[in-house]
PDB file of C-alpha atoms and ligand atoms in Angstrom:
ATOM      1  CA  UNK V  18     105.263 102.209  58.792  1.00  0.00           C
ATOM      2  CA  UNK V  19     105.023 105.870  59.600  1.00  0.00           C
ATOM      3  CA  UNK V  20     108.587 107.104  59.356  1.00  0.00           C
ATOM      4  CA  UNK V  21     109.133 106.708  55.665  1.00  0.00           C
ATOM      5  CA  UNK V  22     111.625 109.017  53.953  1.00  0.00           C
ATOM      6  CA  UNK V  23     110.841 109.638  50.299  1.00  0.00           C
ATOM      7  CA  UNK V  24     114.165 110.413  48.652  1.00  0.00           C
ATOM      8  CA  UNK V  25     112.638 111.277  45.282  1.00  0.00           C
ATOM      9  CA  UNK V  26     109.899 113.929  45.222  1.00  0.00           C
ATOM     10  CA  UNK V  27     109.378 117.031  43.069  1.00  0.00           C
ATOM     11  CA  UNK V  28     107.615 119.432  45.421  1.00  0.00           C
ATOM     12  CA  UNK V  29     105.945 122.560  44.054  1.00  0.00           C
ATOM     13  CA  UNK V  30     104.720 125.980  45.052  1.00  0.00           C
ATOM     14  CA  UNK V  31     102.123 126.235  42.269  1.00  0.00           C
ATOM     15  CA  UNK V  32     100.697 124.475  39.190  1.00  0.00           C
ATOM     16  CA  UNK V  33     103.706 125.715  37.196  1.00  0.00           C
ATOM     17  CA  UNK V  34     105.982 123.236  38.994  1.00  0.00           C
ATOM     18  CA  UNK V  35     103.425 120.503  39.635  1.00  0.00           C
ATOM     19  CA  UNK V  36     104.446 117.499  37.525  1.00  0.00           C
ATOM     20  CA  UNK V  37     101.247 115.516  38.185  1.00  0.00           C
ATOM     21  CA  UNK V  38     100.151 114.179  34.827  1.00  0.00           C
ATOM     22  CA  UNK V  39      96.457 114.868  35.412  1.00  0.00           C
ATOM     23  CA  UNK V  40      96.899 118.188  37.184  1.00  0.00           C
ATOM     24  CA  UNK V  41      94.074 119.792  35.173  1.00  0.00           C
ATOM     25  CA  UNK V  42      91.702 117.511  37.103  1.00  0.00           C
ATOM     26  CA  UNK V  43      93.748 116.706  40.195  1.00  0.00           C
ATOM     27  CA  UNK V  44      95.808 119.345  41.943  1.00  0.00           C
ATOM     28  CA  UNK V  45      96.637 119.516  45.648  1.00  0.00           C
ATOM     29  CA  UNK V  46      98.153 122.687  47.066  1.00  0.00           C
ATOM     30  CA  UNK V  47     101.524 122.271  48.856  1.00  0.00           C
ATOM     31  CA  UNK V  48      99.975 121.733  52.311  1.00  0.00           C
ATOM     32  CA  UNK V  49      97.417 119.278  50.944  1.00  0.00           C
ATOM     33  CA  UNK V  50     100.237 117.482  49.161  1.00  0.00           C
ATOM     34  CA  UNK V  51     102.097 117.143  52.460  1.00  0.00           C
ATOM     35  CA  UNK V  52      99.032 115.632  54.135  1.00  0.00           C
ATOM     36  CA  UNK V  53      98.602 113.345  51.144  1.00  0.00           C
ATOM     37  CA  UNK V  54     102.169 112.050  51.562  1.00  0.00           C
ATOM     38  CA  UNK V  55     101.813 111.722  55.339  1.00  0.00           C
ATOM     39  CA  UNK V  56      98.682 109.625  54.890  1.00  0.00           C
ATOM     40  CA  UNK V  57     100.890 107.159  52.997  1.00  0.00           C
ATOM     41  CA  UNK V  58     103.344 107.070  55.914  1.00  0.00           C
ATOM     42  CA  UNK V  59     105.858 109.436  54.317  1.00  0.00           C
ATOM     43  CA  UNK V  60     107.206 111.820  56.949  1.00  0.00           C
ATOM     44  CA  UNK V  61     110.087 113.403  55.060  1.00  0.00           C
ATOM     45  CA  UNK V  62     110.756 114.227  51.404  1.00  0.00           C
ATOM     46  CA  UNK V  63     113.848 115.117  49.345  1.00  0.00           C
ATOM     47  CA  UNK V  64     114.268 116.407  45.813  1.00  0.00           C
ATOM     48  CA  UNK V  65     114.372 119.220  43.297  1.00  0.00           C
ATOM     49  CA  UNK V  66     111.722 121.608  42.008  1.00  0.00           C
ATOM     50  CA  UNK V  67     111.152 121.159  38.269  1.00  0.00           C
ATOM     51  CA  UNK V  68     109.082 123.380  36.027  1.00  0.00           C
ATOM     52  CA  UNK V  69     106.581 122.065  33.494  1.00  0.00           C
ATOM     53  CA  UNK V  70     107.425 122.664  29.869  1.00  0.00           C
ATOM     54  CA  UNK V  71     110.737 122.934  28.113  1.00  0.00           C
ATOM     55  CA  UNK V  72     113.822 124.867  29.087  1.00  0.00           C
ATOM     56  CA  UNK V  73     115.395 126.957  26.332  1.00  0.00           C
ATOM     57  CA  UNK V  74     118.980 128.179  26.604  1.00  0.00           C
ATOM     58  CA  UNK V  75     117.989 131.866  26.208  1.00  0.00           C
ATOM     59  CA  UNK V  76     116.677 131.623  29.768  1.00  0.00           C
ATOM     60  CA  UNK V  77     120.246 131.093  30.987  1.00  0.00           C
ATOM     61  CA  UNK V  78     121.310 129.972  34.446  1.00  0.00           C
ATOM     62  CA  UNK V  79     118.788 132.348  36.012  1.00  0.00           C
ATOM     63  CA  UNK V  80     116.146 129.754  35.164  1.00  0.00           C
ATOM     64  CA  UNK V  81     117.830 127.207  37.461  1.00  0.00           C
ATOM     65  CA  UNK V  82     118.599 129.740  40.162  1.00  0.00           C
ATOM     66  CA  UNK V  83     114.889 130.580  40.323  1.00  0.00           C
ATOM     67  CA  UNK V  84     113.940 126.908  40.675  1.00  0.00           C
ATOM     68  CA  UNK V  85     116.538 126.548  43.432  1.00  0.00           C
ATOM     69  CA  UNK V  86     115.106 129.597  45.250  1.00  0.00           C
ATOM     70  CA  UNK V  87     111.677 128.009  45.014  1.00  0.00           C
ATOM     71  CA  UNK V  88     113.138 124.937  46.717  1.00  0.00           C
ATOM     72  CA  UNK V  89     114.401 127.146  49.565  1.00  0.00           C
ATOM     73  CA  UNK V  90     110.972 128.822  49.783  1.00  0.00           C
ATOM     74  CA  UNK V  91     109.354 125.412  50.073  1.00  0.00           C
ATOM     75  CA  UNK V  92     111.793 124.442  52.778  1.00  0.00           C
ATOM     76  CA  UNK V  93     110.616 127.511  54.717  1.00  0.00           C
ATOM     77  CA  UNK V  94     106.987 126.495  54.248  1.00  0.00           C
ATOM     78  CA  UNK V  95     107.575 122.811  54.996  1.00  0.00           C
ATOM     79  CA  UNK V  96     110.186 123.194  57.727  1.00  0.00           C
ATOM     80  CA  UNK V  97     111.824 119.893  58.691  1.00  0.00           C
ATOM     81  CA  UNK V  98     109.569 117.965  56.304  1.00  0.00           C
ATOM     82  CA  UNK V  99     111.672 118.759  53.231  1.00  0.00           C
ATOM     83  CA  UNK V 100     115.327 118.398  52.185  1.00  0.00           C
ATOM     84  CA  UNK V 101     115.855 120.529  49.064  1.00  0.00           C
ATOM     85  CA  UNK V 102     117.839 119.360  46.052  1.00  0.00           C
ATOM     86  CA  UNK V 103     119.307 121.906  43.655  1.00  0.00           C
ATOM     87  CA  UNK V 104     119.956 122.184  39.930  1.00  0.00           C
ATOM     88  CA  UNK V 105     123.325 122.741  38.288  1.00  0.00           C
ATOM     89  CA  UNK V 106     124.028 122.902  34.542  1.00  0.00           C
ATOM     90  CA  UNK V 107     127.220 121.932  32.632  1.00  0.00           C
ATOM     91  CA  UNK V 108     126.881 124.948  30.287  1.00  0.00           C
ATOM     92  CA  UNK V 109     127.220 127.215  33.349  1.00  0.00           C
ATOM     93  CA  UNK V 110     130.185 125.904  35.296  1.00  0.00           C
ATOM     94  CA  UNK V 111     131.038 129.011  37.307  1.00  0.00           C
ATOM     95  CA  UNK V 112     127.393 129.841  38.064  1.00  0.00           C
ATOM     96  CA  UNK V 113     126.776 126.239  39.105  1.00  0.00           C
ATOM     97  CA  UNK V 114     129.818 126.159  41.411  1.00  0.00           C
ATOM     98  CA  UNK V 115     128.803 129.492  42.963  1.00  0.00           C
ATOM     99  CA  UNK V 116     125.324 128.091  43.452  1.00  0.00           C
ATOM    100  CA  UNK V 117     126.708 125.002  45.219  1.00  0.00           C
ATOM    101  CA  UNK V 118     128.747 127.242  47.515  1.00  0.00           C
ATOM    102  CA  UNK V 119     125.774 129.487  48.252  1.00  0.00           C
ATOM    103  CA  UNK V 120     123.377 126.620  48.861  1.00  0.00           C
ATOM    104  CA  UNK V 121     125.903 124.740  50.978  1.00  0.00           C
ATOM    105  CA  UNK V 122     126.026 127.854  53.159  1.00  0.00           C
ATOM    106  CA  UNK V 123     122.250 127.534  53.571  1.00  0.00           C
ATOM    107  CA  UNK V 124     122.598 123.925  54.715  1.00  0.00           C
ATOM    108  CA  UNK V 125     121.762 122.255  51.386  1.00  0.00           C
ATOM    109  CA  UNK V 126     123.631 118.963  50.766  1.00  0.00           C
ATOM    110  CA  UNK V 127     121.747 117.523  47.793  1.00  0.00           C
ATOM    111  CA  UNK V 128     122.137 118.149  44.063  1.00  0.00           C
ATOM    112  CA  UNK V 129     119.242 116.868  41.915  1.00  0.00           C
ATOM    113  CA  UNK V 130     117.387 115.015  40.833  1.00  0.00           C
ATOM    114  CA  UNK V 131     119.295 116.200  37.756  1.00  0.00           C
ATOM    115  CA  UNK V 132     117.035 115.914  34.690  1.00  0.00           C
ATOM    116  CA  UNK V 133     119.275 116.623  31.663  1.00  0.00           C
ATOM    117  CA  UNK V 134     116.590 115.470  29.201  1.00  0.00           C
ATOM    118  CA  UNK V 135     114.401 118.449  30.085  1.00  0.00           C
ATOM    119  CA  UNK V 136     117.268 120.921  30.558  1.00  0.00           C
ATOM    120  CA  UNK V 137     118.980 120.662  27.171  1.00  0.00           C
ATOM    121  CA  UNK V 138     122.000 118.465  27.920  1.00  0.00           C
ATOM    122  CA  UNK V 139     122.645 114.749  27.707  1.00  0.00           C
ATOM    123  CA  UNK V 140     126.163 113.732  28.691  1.00  0.00           C
ATOM    124  CA  UNK V 141     127.081 112.843  32.270  1.00  0.00           C
ATOM    125  CA  UNK V 142     130.731 112.545  31.302  1.00  0.00           C
ATOM    126  CA  UNK V 143     131.055 116.047  29.783  1.00  0.00           C
ATOM    127  CA  UNK V 144     133.825 118.344  30.924  1.00  0.00           C
ATOM    128  CA  UNK V 145     131.495 121.005  32.333  1.00  0.00           C
ATOM    129  CA  UNK V 146     129.779 118.553  34.643  1.00  0.00           C
ATOM    130  CA  UNK V 147     133.119 117.052  35.736  1.00  0.00           C
ATOM    131  CA  UNK V 148     134.256 120.502  36.898  1.00  0.00           C
ATOM    132  CA  UNK V 149     130.995 121.098  38.743  1.00  0.00           C
ATOM    133  CA  UNK V 150     131.327 117.692  40.396  1.00  0.00           C
ATOM    134  CA  UNK V 151     134.848 118.580  41.579  1.00  0.00           C
ATOM    135  CA  UNK V 152     133.250 121.433  43.523  1.00  0.00           C
ATOM    136  CA  UNK V 153     130.368 119.240  44.664  1.00  0.00           C
ATOM    137  CA  UNK V 154     132.888 116.734  45.996  1.00  0.00           C
ATOM    138  CA  UNK V 155     134.725 119.441  47.956  1.00  0.00           C
ATOM    139  CA  UNK V 156     131.458 120.463  49.590  1.00  0.00           C
ATOM    140  CA  UNK V 157     130.389 116.907  50.388  1.00  0.00           C
ATOM    141  CA  UNK V 158     127.270 117.042  48.230  1.00  0.00           C
ATOM    142  CA  UNK V 159     125.119 114.014  47.345  1.00  0.00           C
ATOM    143  CA  UNK V 160     124.100 113.799  43.674  1.00  0.00           C
ATOM    144  CA  UNK V 161     120.750 112.382  42.535  1.00  0.00           C
ATOM    145  CA  UNK V 162     120.562 111.854  38.780  1.00  0.00           C
ATOM    146  CA  UNK V 163     117.972 110.674  36.298  1.00  0.00           C
ATOM    147  CA  UNK V 164     119.164 107.488  34.624  1.00  0.00           C
ATOM    148  CA  UNK V 165     119.587 108.025  30.904  1.00  0.00           C
ATOM    149  CA  UNK V 166     122.170 108.042  28.153  1.00  0.00           C
ATOM    150  CA  UNK V 167     125.088 105.751  27.638  1.00  0.00           C
ATOM    151  CA  UNK V 168     126.199 103.443  30.431  1.00  0.00           C
ATOM    152  CA  UNK V 169     129.806 104.442  29.897  1.00  0.00           C
ATOM    153  CA  UNK V 170     129.033 108.084  30.657  1.00  0.00           C
ATOM    154  CA  UNK V 171     127.342 107.188  33.923  1.00  0.00           C
ATOM    155  CA  UNK V 172     130.210 104.903  34.790  1.00  0.00           C
ATOM    156  CA  UNK V 173     132.795 107.634  34.076  1.00  0.00           C
ATOM    157  CA  UNK V 174     130.895 110.053  36.302  1.00  0.00           C
ATOM    158  CA  UNK V 175     130.721 107.626  39.223  1.00  0.00           C
ATOM    159  CA  UNK V 176     134.301 106.394  38.858  1.00  0.00           C
ATOM    160  CA  UNK V 177     135.643 109.926  38.392  1.00  0.00           C
ATOM    161  CA  UNK V 178     134.278 111.191  41.712  1.00  0.00           C
ATOM    162  CA  UNK V 179     134.632 108.457  44.340  1.00  0.00           C
ATOM    163  CA  UNK V 180     134.007 110.993  47.119  1.00  0.00           C
ATOM    164  CA  UNK V 181     130.456 111.719  45.913  1.00  0.00           C
ATOM    165  CA  UNK V 182     127.506 109.466  46.651  1.00  0.00           C
ATOM    166  CA  UNK V 183     125.576 109.157  43.384  1.00  0.00           C
ATOM    167  CA  UNK V 184     121.945 108.131  43.768  1.00  0.00           C
ATOM    168  CA  UNK V 185     120.524 106.847  40.491  1.00  0.00           C
ATOM    169  CA  UNK V 186     116.835 107.523  40.013  1.00  0.00           C
ATOM    170  CA  UNK V 187     114.434 104.807  38.822  1.00  0.00           C
ATOM    171  CA  UNK V 188     115.315 101.079  38.750  1.00  0.00           C
ATOM    172  CA  UNK V 189     113.707 100.794  35.290  1.00  0.00           C
ATOM    173  CA  UNK V 190     112.794  97.534  33.627  1.00  0.00           C
ATOM    174  CA  UNK V 191     114.881  94.411  34.236  1.00  0.00           C
ATOM    175  CA  UNK V 192     117.692  95.202  31.787  1.00  0.00           C
ATOM    176  CA  UNK V 193     118.288  98.634  33.313  1.00  0.00           C
ATOM    177  CA  UNK V 194     117.891  97.390  36.863  1.00  0.00           C
ATOM    178  CA  UNK V 195     120.573  94.738  36.343  1.00  0.00           C
ATOM    179  CA  UNK V 196     122.937  97.455  35.126  1.00  0.00           C
ATOM    180  CA  UNK V 197     122.262  99.450  38.302  1.00  0.00           C
ATOM    181  CA  UNK V 198     123.015  96.369  40.381  1.00  0.00           C
ATOM    182  CA  UNK V 199     126.203  95.766  38.453  1.00  0.00           C
ATOM    183  CA  UNK V 200     127.361  99.345  39.117  1.00  0.00           C
ATOM    184  CA  UNK V 201     126.429  99.059  42.796  1.00  0.00           C
ATOM    185  CA  UNK V 202     128.586  95.943  43.079  1.00  0.00           C
ATOM    186  CA  UNK V 203     131.571  97.650  41.499  1.00  0.00           C
ATOM    187  CA  UNK V 204     131.290 101.141  43.022  1.00  0.00           C
ATOM    188  CA  UNK V 205     130.696 101.762  46.724  1.00  0.00           C
ATOM    189  CA  UNK V 206     129.440 105.274  45.898  1.00  0.00           C
ATOM    190  CA  UNK V 207     126.666 104.001  43.587  1.00  0.00           C
ATOM    191  CA  UNK V 208     123.221 104.024  45.226  1.00  0.00           C
ATOM    192  CA  UNK V 209     119.712 103.622  43.777  1.00  0.00           C
ATOM    193  CA  UNK V 210     116.315 105.082  44.614  1.00  0.00           C
ATOM    194  CA  UNK V 211     113.159 103.069  43.937  1.00  0.00           C
ATOM    195  CA  UNK V 212     111.062 105.824  42.336  1.00  0.00           C
ATOM    196  CA  UNK V 213     109.252 105.661  39.028  1.00  0.00           C
ATOM    197  CA  UNK V 214     109.476 102.586  36.826  1.00  0.00           C
ATOM    198  CA  UNK V 215     110.583  99.287  38.302  1.00  0.00           C
ATOM    199  CA  UNK V 216     109.070  98.428  41.652  1.00  0.00           C
ATOM    200  CA  UNK V 217     105.851  97.040  40.176  1.00  0.00           C
ATOM    201  CA  UNK V 218     107.896  94.112  38.865  1.00  0.00           C
ATOM    202  CA  UNK V 219     107.440  91.791  41.809  1.00  0.00           C
ATOM    203  CA  UNK V 220     110.629  90.344  43.272  1.00  0.00           C
ATOM    204  CA  UNK V 221     112.820  93.167  42.001  1.00  0.00           C
ATOM    205  CA  UNK V 222     113.859  94.207  45.472  1.00  0.00           C
ATOM    206  CA  UNK V 223     114.587  90.630  46.612  1.00  0.00           C
ATOM    207  CA  UNK V 224     116.939  90.268  43.697  1.00  0.00           C
ATOM    208  CA  UNK V 225     118.584  93.642  44.326  1.00  0.00           C
ATOM    209  CA  UNK V 226     119.107  92.953  48.031  1.00  0.00           C
ATOM    210  CA  UNK V 227     120.485  89.464  47.330  1.00  0.00           C
ATOM    211  CA  UNK V 228     122.970  90.865  44.846  1.00  0.00           C
ATOM    212  CA  UNK V 229     123.996  94.217  46.325  1.00  0.00           C
ATOM    213  CA  UNK V 230     122.829  94.204  49.965  1.00  0.00           C
ATOM    214  CA  UNK V 231     120.152  96.581  51.303  1.00  0.00           C
ATOM    215  CA  UNK V 232     122.394  99.434  52.500  1.00  0.00           C
ATOM    216  CA  UNK V 233     122.354 101.504  49.311  1.00  0.00           C
ATOM    217  CA  UNK V 234     118.721 101.351  48.238  1.00  0.00           C
ATOM    218  CA  UNK V 235     116.584 104.381  49.032  1.00  0.00           C
ATOM    219  CA  UNK V 236     112.827 104.560  49.029  1.00  0.00           C
ATOM    220  CA  UNK V 237     111.425 107.031  46.480  1.00  0.00           C
ATOM    221  CA  UNK V 238     108.209 107.679  44.586  1.00  0.00           C
ATOM    222  CA  UNK V 239     108.589 110.574  42.105  1.00  0.00           C
ATOM    223  CA  UNK V 240     105.531 112.234  43.691  1.00  0.00           C
ATOM    224  CA  UNK V 241     103.366 113.919  42.373  1.00  0.00           C
ATOM    225  CA  UNK V 242     103.895 111.921  39.170  1.00  0.00           C
ATOM    226  CA  UNK V 243     103.395 108.610  40.987  1.00  0.00           C
ATOM    227  CA  UNK V 244     100.964 107.382  43.638  1.00  0.00           C
ATOM    228  CA  UNK V 245     102.972 107.250  46.892  1.00  0.00           C
ATOM    229  CA  UNK V 246     101.020 104.536  48.681  1.00  0.00           C
ATOM    230  CA  UNK V 247     101.640 102.071  45.855  1.00  0.00           C
ATOM    231  CA  UNK V 248     105.384 102.391  46.440  1.00  0.00           C
ATOM    232  CA  UNK V 249     105.230 102.022  50.224  1.00  0.00           C
ATOM    233  CA  UNK V 250     103.050  98.937  49.872  1.00  0.00           C
ATOM    234  CA  UNK V 251     105.277  97.482  47.161  1.00  0.00           C
ATOM    235  CA  UNK V 252     108.318  97.588  49.453  1.00  0.00           C
ATOM    236  CA  UNK V 253     106.350  96.055  52.321  1.00  0.00           C
ATOM    237  CA  UNK V 254     105.140  93.207  50.101  1.00  0.00           C
ATOM    238  CA  UNK V 255     108.637  92.215  48.919  1.00  0.00           C
ATOM    239  CA  UNK V 256     110.074  89.097  50.581  1.00  0.00           C
ATOM    240  CA  UNK V 257     113.042  90.734  52.289  1.00  0.00           C
ATOM    241  CA  UNK V 258     113.836  90.937  56.007  1.00  0.00           C
ATOM    242  CA  UNK V 259     112.180  93.486  58.294  1.00  0.00           C
ATOM    243  CA  UNK V 260     115.603  95.002  58.847  1.00  0.00           C
ATOM    244  CA  UNK V 261     116.075  95.443  55.096  1.00  0.00           C
ATOM    245  CA  UNK V 262     112.620  97.035  54.777  1.00  0.00           C
ATOM    246  CA  UNK V 263     113.287  99.517  57.576  1.00  0.00           C
ATOM    247  CA  UNK V 264     116.667 100.465  56.143  1.00  0.00           C
ATOM    248  CA  UNK V 265     115.266 100.950  52.654  1.00  0.00           C
ATOM    249  CA  UNK V 266     112.174 102.873  53.798  1.00  0.00           C
ATOM    250  CA  UNK V 267     114.021 105.278  56.114  1.00  0.00           C
ATOM    251  CA  UNK V 268     117.237 104.004  57.773  1.00  0.00           C
ATOM    252  CA  UNK V 269     119.536 104.347  54.777  1.00  0.00           C
ATOM    253  CA  UNK V 270     118.239 107.829  53.926  1.00  0.00           C
ATOM    254  CA  UNK V 271     118.591 108.975  57.532  1.00  0.00           C
ATOM    255  CA  UNK V 272     122.202 107.774  57.560  1.00  0.00           C
ATOM    256  CA  UNK V 273     122.855 109.572  54.276  1.00  0.00           C
ATOM    257  CA  UNK V 274     121.240 112.858  55.270  1.00  0.00           C
ATOM    258  CA  UNK V 275     122.854 113.140  58.714  1.00  0.00           C
TER     259      UNK V 275
HETATM  260 ZN1  LIG Q 308     111.979 112.651  39.235  1.00  0.00          ZN
END
């Protein structure tokens, strides 16, 4: 298993954007982090750059633009190893749409992971986001979003933009995972990555594949928050077919990113 695509990473240029919870004792520089991931079989990563600490609105959209530029910088450093994801913000509709246009021109096709809880907003069905998603849909962007808030809001977002592939982050505990599965059954554009909480509950993936097929699950870790090898091994240990494992670990992501 040496072709794994990790759809959910938060890469960093410096400690400021390193989300590792024990970074005061354990910090790898960006090239060491790449080797660390490769040693787990992960040969490609996707995701947004997130800063430690809290965003305050006086920092304006410039705050997100800077994070997005850091993602481009990392893409330069990492070359083909990294697919950048960008931030948008519903309080800055025009700036966000301009940013999508600009980034699309630089080859970027991924928005997120969106993390509203640390960026001062909380409603996936708000008007500002709906307008931004209209633009995202025109540009054929994929949207990765942190699962939170009311189910109805998530549902409205997914149903309102059938042309966008929405990748939910984190299966969560059983109750949340079953809601993901339910959405995947009802909406063809609802996908799920396996990062963060969930995969340590043995049998989760068997159940998900039985219910929703394997075509819309994406491997993910949430590195550097989570230990990447644990996630690779967890998928391999699940009692699903080899074909399903290969699709989840890299095939589905490759199809999505092409
Ligand atoms: Zn994340």
